[in-house]
Short mmCIF file of C-alpha atoms and ligand atoms in Angstrom, two decimals:
data_model
loop_
_atom_site.label_atom_id
_atom_site.label_comp_id
_atom_site.label_asym_id
_atom_site.label_seq_id
_atom_site.Cartn_x
_atom_site.Cartn_y
_atom_site.Cartn_z
CA MET A 1 10.49 43.49 -110.50
CA GLN A 2 6.87 42.50 -111.03
CA SER A 3 5.10 40.12 -108.69
CA LYS A 4 2.37 39.48 -111.31
CA ILE A 5 3.63 37.23 -114.07
CA ARG A 6 2.27 34.96 -116.83
CA ALA A 7 2.78 31.22 -116.54
CA ALA A 8 1.65 27.98 -118.23
CA VAL A 9 -0.60 26.22 -115.70
CA LEU A 10 -1.86 22.64 -115.77
CA ARG A 11 -4.99 22.55 -113.59
CA GLN A 12 -5.79 18.87 -114.12
CA LEU A 13 -3.83 15.95 -115.60
CA GLY A 14 -4.92 15.26 -119.17
CA ARG A 15 -6.47 18.70 -119.66
CA PRO A 16 -5.10 21.61 -121.72
CA VAL A 17 -2.44 23.89 -120.29
CA THR A 18 -3.60 27.50 -120.01
CA VAL A 19 -1.69 30.72 -119.59
CA GLU A 20 -2.66 32.47 -116.36
CA GLN A 21 -1.60 35.53 -114.48
CA LEU A 22 -0.11 34.49 -111.12
CA THR A 23 1.60 36.16 -108.22
CA VAL A 24 5.14 34.96 -107.58
CA ALA A 25 6.69 35.19 -104.12
CA ASP A 26 9.94 36.90 -103.15
CA PRO A 27 12.99 34.68 -102.61
CA ALA A 28 13.47 33.43 -99.03
CA ALA A 29 16.83 32.48 -97.51
CA GLY A 30 18.74 30.11 -99.80
CA GLU A 31 16.57 30.92 -102.83
CA VAL A 32 16.91 32.99 -105.99
CA ARG A 33 14.29 34.64 -108.13
CA VAL A 34 14.90 34.14 -111.85
CA ARG A 35 13.39 36.10 -114.75
CA MET A 36 12.97 33.33 -117.31
CA THR A 37 14.27 33.90 -120.84
CA ALA A 38 13.68 30.48 -122.43
CA ALA A 39 12.04 27.15 -121.61
CA GLY A 40 12.34 23.96 -123.66
CA LEU A 41 9.48 21.54 -124.20
CA CYS A 42 10.48 18.03 -123.16
CA HIS A 43 8.61 14.77 -123.73
CA SER A 44 8.23 14.48 -119.95
CA ASP A 45 6.05 17.60 -120.03
CA LEU A 46 3.77 15.85 -122.51
CA TYR A 47 3.43 12.80 -120.23
CA VAL A 48 2.25 15.13 -117.47
CA ARG A 49 0.01 17.18 -119.77
CA ASP A 50 -1.61 13.97 -121.11
CA GLY A 51 -1.92 12.31 -117.71
CA ALA A 52 0.55 9.43 -118.30
CA TRP A 53 2.55 10.50 -115.25
CA ALA A 54 0.89 11.24 -111.92
CA ARG A 55 1.98 14.65 -110.62
CA PRO A 56 0.55 17.20 -108.17
CA THR A 57 -1.74 19.84 -109.66
CA PRO A 58 -2.39 22.68 -110.18
CA VAL A 59 1.17 23.16 -111.37
CA VAL A 60 3.22 25.67 -113.36
CA MET A 61 4.77 23.52 -116.08
CA GLY A 62 8.34 23.18 -117.27
CA HIS A 63 11.61 21.71 -115.99
CA GLU A 64 14.02 22.81 -118.76
CA GLY A 65 14.90 26.49 -118.78
CA ALA A 66 17.28 29.38 -118.41
CA GLY A 67 17.00 32.94 -117.21
CA VAL A 68 18.61 35.85 -115.44
CA VAL A 69 18.81 36.16 -111.66
CA GLU A 70 16.63 39.09 -110.54
CA SER A 71 17.07 38.94 -106.77
CA VAL A 72 18.42 36.65 -104.09
CA GLY A 73 17.35 35.66 -100.57
CA ASP A 74 19.45 35.80 -97.41
CA GLY A 75 22.67 33.86 -97.52
CA VAL A 76 22.91 33.83 -101.31
CA ASP A 77 25.77 35.64 -103.07
CA PRO A 78 24.33 38.95 -104.39
CA ALA A 79 26.90 38.83 -107.21
CA LEU A 80 24.61 36.30 -108.91
CA VAL A 81 22.09 39.09 -109.67
CA GLY A 82 22.05 39.98 -113.37
CA GLY A 83 23.86 36.82 -114.46
CA GLN A 84 22.55 34.04 -116.71
CA VAL A 85 21.66 30.74 -115.05
CA VAL A 86 20.58 27.31 -116.26
CA LEU A 87 18.00 25.66 -114.00
CA SER A 88 18.49 22.11 -112.75
CA TRP A 89 15.63 19.83 -111.74
CA GLN A 90 17.95 17.75 -109.60
CA VAL A 91 18.97 19.87 -106.63
CA PRO A 92 21.51 18.07 -104.47
CA CYS A 93 20.83 18.59 -100.73
CA GLY A 94 24.57 18.47 -100.05
CA THR A 95 24.28 16.50 -96.84
CA CYS A 96 22.76 13.05 -97.53
CA ARG A 97 24.89 9.95 -98.08
CA ALA A 98 24.68 10.15 -101.89
CA CYS A 99 25.75 13.82 -101.85
CA ALA A 100 28.56 13.08 -99.38
CA GLU A 101 29.76 10.37 -101.76
CA ALA A 102 29.77 12.84 -104.70
CA ARG A 103 26.78 11.15 -106.37
CA PRO A 104 24.39 14.13 -106.43
CA TRP A 105 22.20 12.42 -109.07
CA ALA A 106 21.19 9.84 -106.44
CA CYS A 107 20.11 12.45 -103.85
CA GLN A 108 16.61 11.58 -102.65
CA GLN A 109 16.17 14.75 -100.59
CA SER A 110 16.07 17.13 -103.53
CA PRO A 111 13.26 19.73 -103.24
CA SER A 112 12.47 18.83 -106.85
CA PHE A 113 10.41 15.92 -105.53
CA SER A 114 8.00 18.11 -103.55
CA TYR A 115 7.08 20.63 -106.29
CA LEU A 116 7.19 23.15 -103.45
CA ARG A 117 9.77 25.40 -101.84
CA ARG A 118 12.00 24.16 -99.05
CA ASP A 119 9.67 25.54 -96.38
CA GLY A 120 6.73 23.64 -97.91
CA SER A 121 5.00 26.72 -99.34
CA ALA A 122 4.16 27.28 -103.01
CA ALA A 123 6.07 29.80 -105.13
CA TYR A 124 2.86 30.96 -106.85
CA THR A 125 -0.69 31.91 -106.01
CA ASP A 126 -3.52 32.41 -108.50
CA ALA A 127 -6.06 35.24 -108.72
CA ARG A 128 -8.20 33.61 -105.99
CA GLY A 129 -5.20 33.15 -103.68
CA GLN A 130 -4.94 29.39 -104.31
CA PRO A 131 -1.35 28.03 -104.13
CA ILE A 132 0.10 26.61 -107.38
CA HIS A 133 2.88 24.00 -107.43
CA SER A 134 6.12 24.42 -109.39
CA TYR A 135 6.97 21.47 -111.66
CA SER A 136 10.16 19.85 -110.26
CA ALA A 137 10.41 22.91 -107.97
CA LEU A 138 11.44 24.86 -111.11
CA ALA A 139 8.37 25.97 -113.14
CA THR A 140 10.36 27.12 -116.16
CA MET A 141 7.30 27.95 -118.30
CA SER A 142 6.75 31.21 -116.52
CA GLU A 143 8.00 34.75 -116.78
CA ALA A 144 9.61 34.45 -113.35
CA THR A 145 10.24 31.69 -110.84
CA ILE A 146 11.69 31.07 -107.37
CA VAL A 147 14.19 28.20 -107.06
CA ALA A 148 16.74 26.89 -104.57
CA GLU A 149 20.17 28.48 -104.98
CA ALA A 150 21.70 25.13 -106.00
CA ALA A 151 19.09 24.79 -108.79
CA ALA A 152 20.36 27.94 -110.55
CA VAL A 153 23.74 27.26 -112.10
CA PRO A 154 25.63 30.26 -113.54
CA ILE A 155 26.89 29.98 -117.11
CA PRO A 156 28.40 32.69 -119.36
CA ASP A 157 25.96 35.43 -120.42
CA ASP A 158 26.86 35.08 -124.12
CA VAL A 159 25.29 31.61 -124.46
CA ASP A 160 21.97 31.82 -126.36
CA PRO A 161 19.05 31.45 -123.87
CA GLY A 162 17.48 28.65 -125.93
CA VAL A 163 20.74 26.71 -125.91
CA ALA A 164 21.13 27.40 -122.18
CA ALA A 165 17.61 26.05 -121.55
CA LEU A 166 18.38 22.79 -123.36
CA ILE A 167 21.55 22.31 -121.32
CA GLY A 168 19.19 22.12 -118.32
CA CYS A 169 17.56 18.86 -119.43
CA CYS A 170 17.92 17.16 -122.82
CA VAL A 171 21.59 17.97 -123.43
CA SER A 172 22.69 16.93 -119.94
CA THR A 173 20.52 13.79 -120.16
CA GLY A 174 21.76 12.68 -123.60
CA VAL A 175 25.37 13.81 -123.53
CA GLY A 176 25.62 12.66 -119.90
CA ALA A 177 24.25 9.19 -120.74
CA VAL A 178 27.10 8.80 -123.26
CA ARG A 179 29.88 10.57 -121.37
CA LYS A 180 29.08 9.71 -117.78
CA THR A 181 26.71 6.72 -117.58
CA ALA A 182 28.29 4.67 -120.37
CA GLN A 183 31.70 6.35 -120.65
CA VAL A 184 31.78 5.52 -124.35
CA ALA A 185 35.30 4.72 -125.57
CA ALA A 186 36.86 6.23 -128.72
CA GLY A 187 36.42 3.99 -131.75
CA SER A 188 33.59 1.97 -130.22
CA SER A 189 30.25 1.22 -131.91
CA VAL A 190 27.07 2.93 -130.73
CA VAL A 191 23.37 2.51 -131.56
CA ILE A 192 20.97 5.33 -130.65
CA ILE A 193 17.22 4.65 -130.90
CA GLY A 194 14.84 7.63 -130.94
CA LEU A 195 15.96 11.08 -132.05
CA GLY A 196 14.15 13.60 -129.89
CA GLY A 197 16.19 16.15 -127.95
CA VAL A 198 17.70 13.43 -125.76
CA GLY A 199 18.54 11.06 -128.64
CA LEU A 200 20.12 13.83 -130.71
CA SER A 201 22.10 14.83 -127.62
CA CYS A 202 23.29 11.21 -127.38
CA VAL A 203 24.48 11.60 -131.00
CA MET A 204 26.40 14.78 -130.13
CA GLY A 205 27.85 13.02 -127.09
CA ALA A 206 28.92 10.00 -129.14
CA ALA A 207 30.57 12.29 -131.70
CA LEU A 208 32.32 14.14 -128.86
CA ALA A 209 33.50 10.78 -127.46
CA GLN A 210 34.88 9.91 -130.92
CA ALA A 211 32.82 6.77 -131.22
CA GLY A 212 33.54 4.87 -134.45
CA ARG A 213 30.24 3.67 -135.88
CA ILE A 214 27.22 5.68 -134.72
CA VAL A 215 23.97 4.08 -135.93
CA VAL A 216 20.74 6.01 -135.43
CA VAL A 217 17.14 4.74 -135.62
CA ASP A 218 14.02 6.89 -135.95
CA ARG A 219 10.73 7.07 -137.85
CA GLN A 220 11.31 10.60 -139.17
CA SER A 221 13.68 11.04 -142.09
CA GLN A 222 14.44 14.69 -141.20
CA LYS A 223 15.61 13.60 -137.74
CA LEU A 224 17.84 10.92 -139.31
CA ASP A 225 19.29 13.56 -141.66
CA LEU A 226 20.04 15.91 -138.77
CA ALA A 227 21.66 13.08 -136.78
CA LEU A 228 23.94 12.35 -139.77
CA GLU A 229 24.96 16.04 -139.78
CA LEU A 230 25.66 15.87 -136.04
CA GLY A 231 28.05 12.92 -136.45
CA ALA A 232 26.00 9.75 -136.92
CA THR A 233 27.53 7.42 -139.51
CA HIS A 234 24.54 5.20 -140.40
CA ALA A 235 20.79 5.93 -140.40
CA VAL A 236 18.12 3.23 -140.09
CA PRO A 237 14.47 4.22 -140.68
CA ALA A 238 12.26 2.67 -138.01
CA GLY A 239 9.68 0.39 -139.60
CA ALA A 240 8.63 -3.22 -139.95
CA ASP A 241 12.12 -4.44 -140.87
CA VAL A 242 14.12 -2.34 -138.42
CA ASP A 243 15.37 -5.45 -136.57
CA ALA A 244 16.74 -7.08 -139.71
CA THR A 245 18.28 -3.86 -141.06
CA LEU A 246 19.97 -3.13 -137.75
CA ARG A 247 21.20 -6.70 -137.39
CA ALA A 248 22.69 -6.67 -140.90
CA LEU A 249 24.46 -3.38 -140.21
CA LEU A 250 25.89 -4.61 -136.91
CA ALA A 251 26.91 -7.98 -138.40
CA GLU A 252 29.54 -6.10 -140.43
CA LEU A 253 31.35 -5.17 -137.20
CA PRO A 254 34.11 -7.42 -135.83
CA THR A 255 32.06 -7.75 -132.64
CA ALA A 256 28.83 -8.52 -134.59
CA GLY A 257 26.97 -6.11 -132.34
CA ALA A 258 27.09 -2.69 -130.71
CA ASP A 259 29.38 -1.89 -127.81
CA TYR A 260 26.73 0.53 -126.56
CA ALA A 261 23.04 0.99 -127.31
CA PHE A 262 20.97 3.96 -126.09
CA GLU A 263 17.19 3.72 -125.90
CA ALA A 264 16.04 7.34 -126.16
CA ALA A 265 12.50 6.81 -127.46
CA GLY A 266 11.02 5.82 -124.10
CA ARG A 267 9.27 2.76 -125.55
CA ALA A 268 9.22 -0.83 -124.32
CA GLU A 269 9.72 -2.31 -127.84
CA THR A 270 12.80 -0.23 -128.49
CA ALA A 271 14.19 -1.09 -125.04
CA THR A 272 14.16 -4.70 -126.27
CA LEU A 273 15.72 -3.63 -129.58
CA ALA A 274 18.55 -1.86 -127.71
CA ALA A 275 19.27 -4.89 -125.53
CA GLU A 276 19.29 -7.21 -128.56
CA ALA A 277 21.64 -4.95 -130.54
CA LEU A 278 24.53 -5.50 -128.11
CA ALA A 279 27.79 -7.28 -128.79
CA PRO A 280 29.12 -9.51 -125.99
CA ASP A 281 30.15 -7.33 -123.03
CA GLY A 282 28.01 -4.53 -124.49
CA LEU A 283 26.05 -1.99 -122.44
CA ALA A 284 22.47 -0.90 -123.13
CA VAL A 285 21.47 2.39 -121.52
CA MET A 286 17.77 3.16 -120.99
CA VAL A 287 17.67 6.95 -121.16
CA GLY A 288 14.26 7.70 -122.69
CA MET A 289 11.48 8.06 -120.13
CA PRO A 290 8.49 5.77 -120.82
CA PRO A 291 4.93 6.09 -119.47
CA MET A 292 4.77 4.92 -115.85
CA GLY A 293 4.49 1.14 -115.54
CA ALA A 294 6.03 0.30 -118.95
CA ARG A 295 7.67 -3.16 -118.99
CA ALA A 296 10.09 -4.62 -121.53
CA SER A 297 11.41 -8.13 -122.14
CA PHE A 298 14.80 -9.40 -123.24
CA ASP A 299 16.56 -12.70 -123.92
CA VAL A 300 17.92 -13.57 -120.48
CA TYR A 301 20.12 -16.42 -121.74
CA ARG A 302 21.80 -14.15 -124.29
CA LEU A 303 22.32 -11.43 -121.68
CA VAL A 304 24.03 -13.75 -119.21
CA ASP A 305 25.91 -15.74 -121.84
CA GLY A 306 27.47 -12.62 -123.36
CA ASN A 307 28.07 -10.60 -120.17
CA ARG A 308 25.74 -7.96 -121.57
CA ARG A 309 24.45 -5.21 -119.28
CA ILE A 310 21.31 -3.05 -119.16
CA VAL A 311 21.30 0.10 -117.02
CA GLY A 312 19.06 3.11 -116.48
CA SER A 313 20.28 6.68 -116.77
CA ASN A 314 18.22 9.53 -115.39
CA TYR A 315 19.55 13.04 -116.19
CA GLY A 316 22.79 11.52 -117.51
CA HIS A 317 24.37 11.19 -114.05
CA THR A 318 24.60 14.97 -114.12
CA ASP A 319 26.30 17.02 -111.45
CA PRO A 320 24.73 20.35 -112.47
CA ALA A 321 27.34 22.64 -110.88
CA VAL A 322 30.12 20.86 -112.77
CA ASP A 323 28.45 19.67 -115.97
CA PHE A 324 26.28 22.66 -117.01
CA PRO A 325 29.28 25.03 -117.31
CA ALA A 326 31.23 22.28 -119.09
CA TYR A 327 28.47 21.81 -121.69
CA ALA A 328 28.18 25.59 -122.10
CA GLU A 329 31.93 25.78 -122.75
CA LEU A 330 31.82 22.89 -125.26
CA HIS A 331 29.00 24.74 -127.02
CA ARG A 332 30.99 28.00 -127.14
CA ALA A 333 33.94 26.07 -128.58
CA GLY A 334 31.68 24.80 -131.40
CA ARG A 335 31.88 21.18 -130.27
CA LEU A 336 28.32 20.84 -128.99
CA PRO A 337 26.03 22.42 -131.63
CA VAL A 338 22.94 22.49 -129.37
CA GLU A 339 21.30 25.23 -131.49
CA ARG A 340 20.76 22.64 -134.26
CA LEU A 341 18.21 20.89 -132.02
CA ILE A 342 15.92 23.93 -131.82
CA ASP A 343 13.38 23.97 -134.65
CA ARG A 344 10.85 26.40 -133.23
CA ARG A 345 10.78 29.37 -130.86
CA LEU A 346 7.30 30.20 -129.62
CA ASP A 347 5.31 32.34 -127.22
CA LEU A 348 3.85 30.94 -124.01
CA ALA A 349 0.37 31.40 -125.56
CA GLU A 350 1.21 28.79 -128.25
CA ILE A 351 1.97 26.06 -125.71
CA GLU A 352 -0.94 23.73 -126.57
CA ASP A 353 0.00 23.82 -130.26
CA ALA A 354 3.55 22.90 -129.25
CA PHE A 355 2.22 19.92 -127.26
CA ASP A 356 0.28 18.80 -130.38
CA ARG A 357 3.48 18.80 -132.44
CA LEU A 358 5.35 16.92 -129.71
CA ARG A 359 2.57 14.32 -129.60
CA ALA A 360 2.73 13.88 -133.38
CA GLY A 361 6.48 13.18 -133.12
CA THR A 362 7.32 15.77 -135.77
CA ALA A 363 8.94 18.35 -133.49
CA LEU A 364 12.61 18.62 -132.65
CA ARG A 365 13.12 20.90 -129.66
CA GLN A 366 10.58 23.66 -129.26
CA VAL A 367 11.61 26.55 -127.04
CA VAL A 368 9.25 29.00 -125.36
CA VAL A 369 10.86 32.44 -125.47
CA MET A 370 9.81 34.96 -122.83
CA PRO A 371 9.42 38.63 -123.66
CA GLY A 372 12.45 40.68 -122.63
CA ASP A 373 12.25 43.60 -120.23
ZN1 LIG B 1 13.21 16.88 -119.65
ZN1 LIG B 2 21.54 14.77 -101.04
#
């Protein structure tokens, strides 16, 4: 077990991410050390990289990842060592009111907020001995990390590491928004706007929920094609006439609108589009993360008049200990084809190129693969 590891470090918001050699600590009580095998690149990482979200720096990047437990601290079951885990950036404290009420997604005492370990120290130090934060107390874009025991959720070893990584963020966010936030009913009509990892996961979730009409909207034709293969029924290219095209498509429905609309692009304009696509009694779910401070508008009269609802969904109301193994099992059963979302596997050294592709909107899910032992 090496204490010197490579990691993707953001020194300053808006500046390039560089690969550095760092020293990683040993796990303290209640912690596990994980040798990372795969880390997905999420749009949230780009917001941080480009300075659209304020976060503590310097920081080891990444909040979507999977690995193998290398060692455990006091009080942690040693049987975890050697097993595959998916990392969760929401770590329920287990004792606050939200946790006691079985709403772990609402826990406000998660160590993920501090970007540090429970004792307030950093998991990493650089060559000069300076402490380095861990993004969301996870730091998945590293060869090894230290996380709270509850942040490392065991799943079967035969699940592909790239797939396992995606279960840790985009799959749980998108499938969870459909399954848990909206509880989409069989036969209902669904609109999904924006087909990144989260939007495509919404498509898989809607197919799993046996939604009737699944309409997808995106700028990229290859993303629309993939969504159709994953279970979407109608594809609408985003462009100048997207409103009219979508309205015409929804007018064919008996309800003249969608029962559910998911905004997965993280844009104010498409938040409005989602709200306006709803049938009476419909539910719009804001699941895409926008830049901080983004504001959207909607027709208040129409919302009230038609009993329409708009809600936010962060991490798909995920309970990691319950939902990660469930998504892994659905994947193994062939009902959640997460591998279709991965269009590139890269080395840590190619991280800036991967951010460029993410910025251009051409990438599906890019996964950093760590060298094996
Ligand atoms: Zn994410
Ligand atoms: Zn809690």
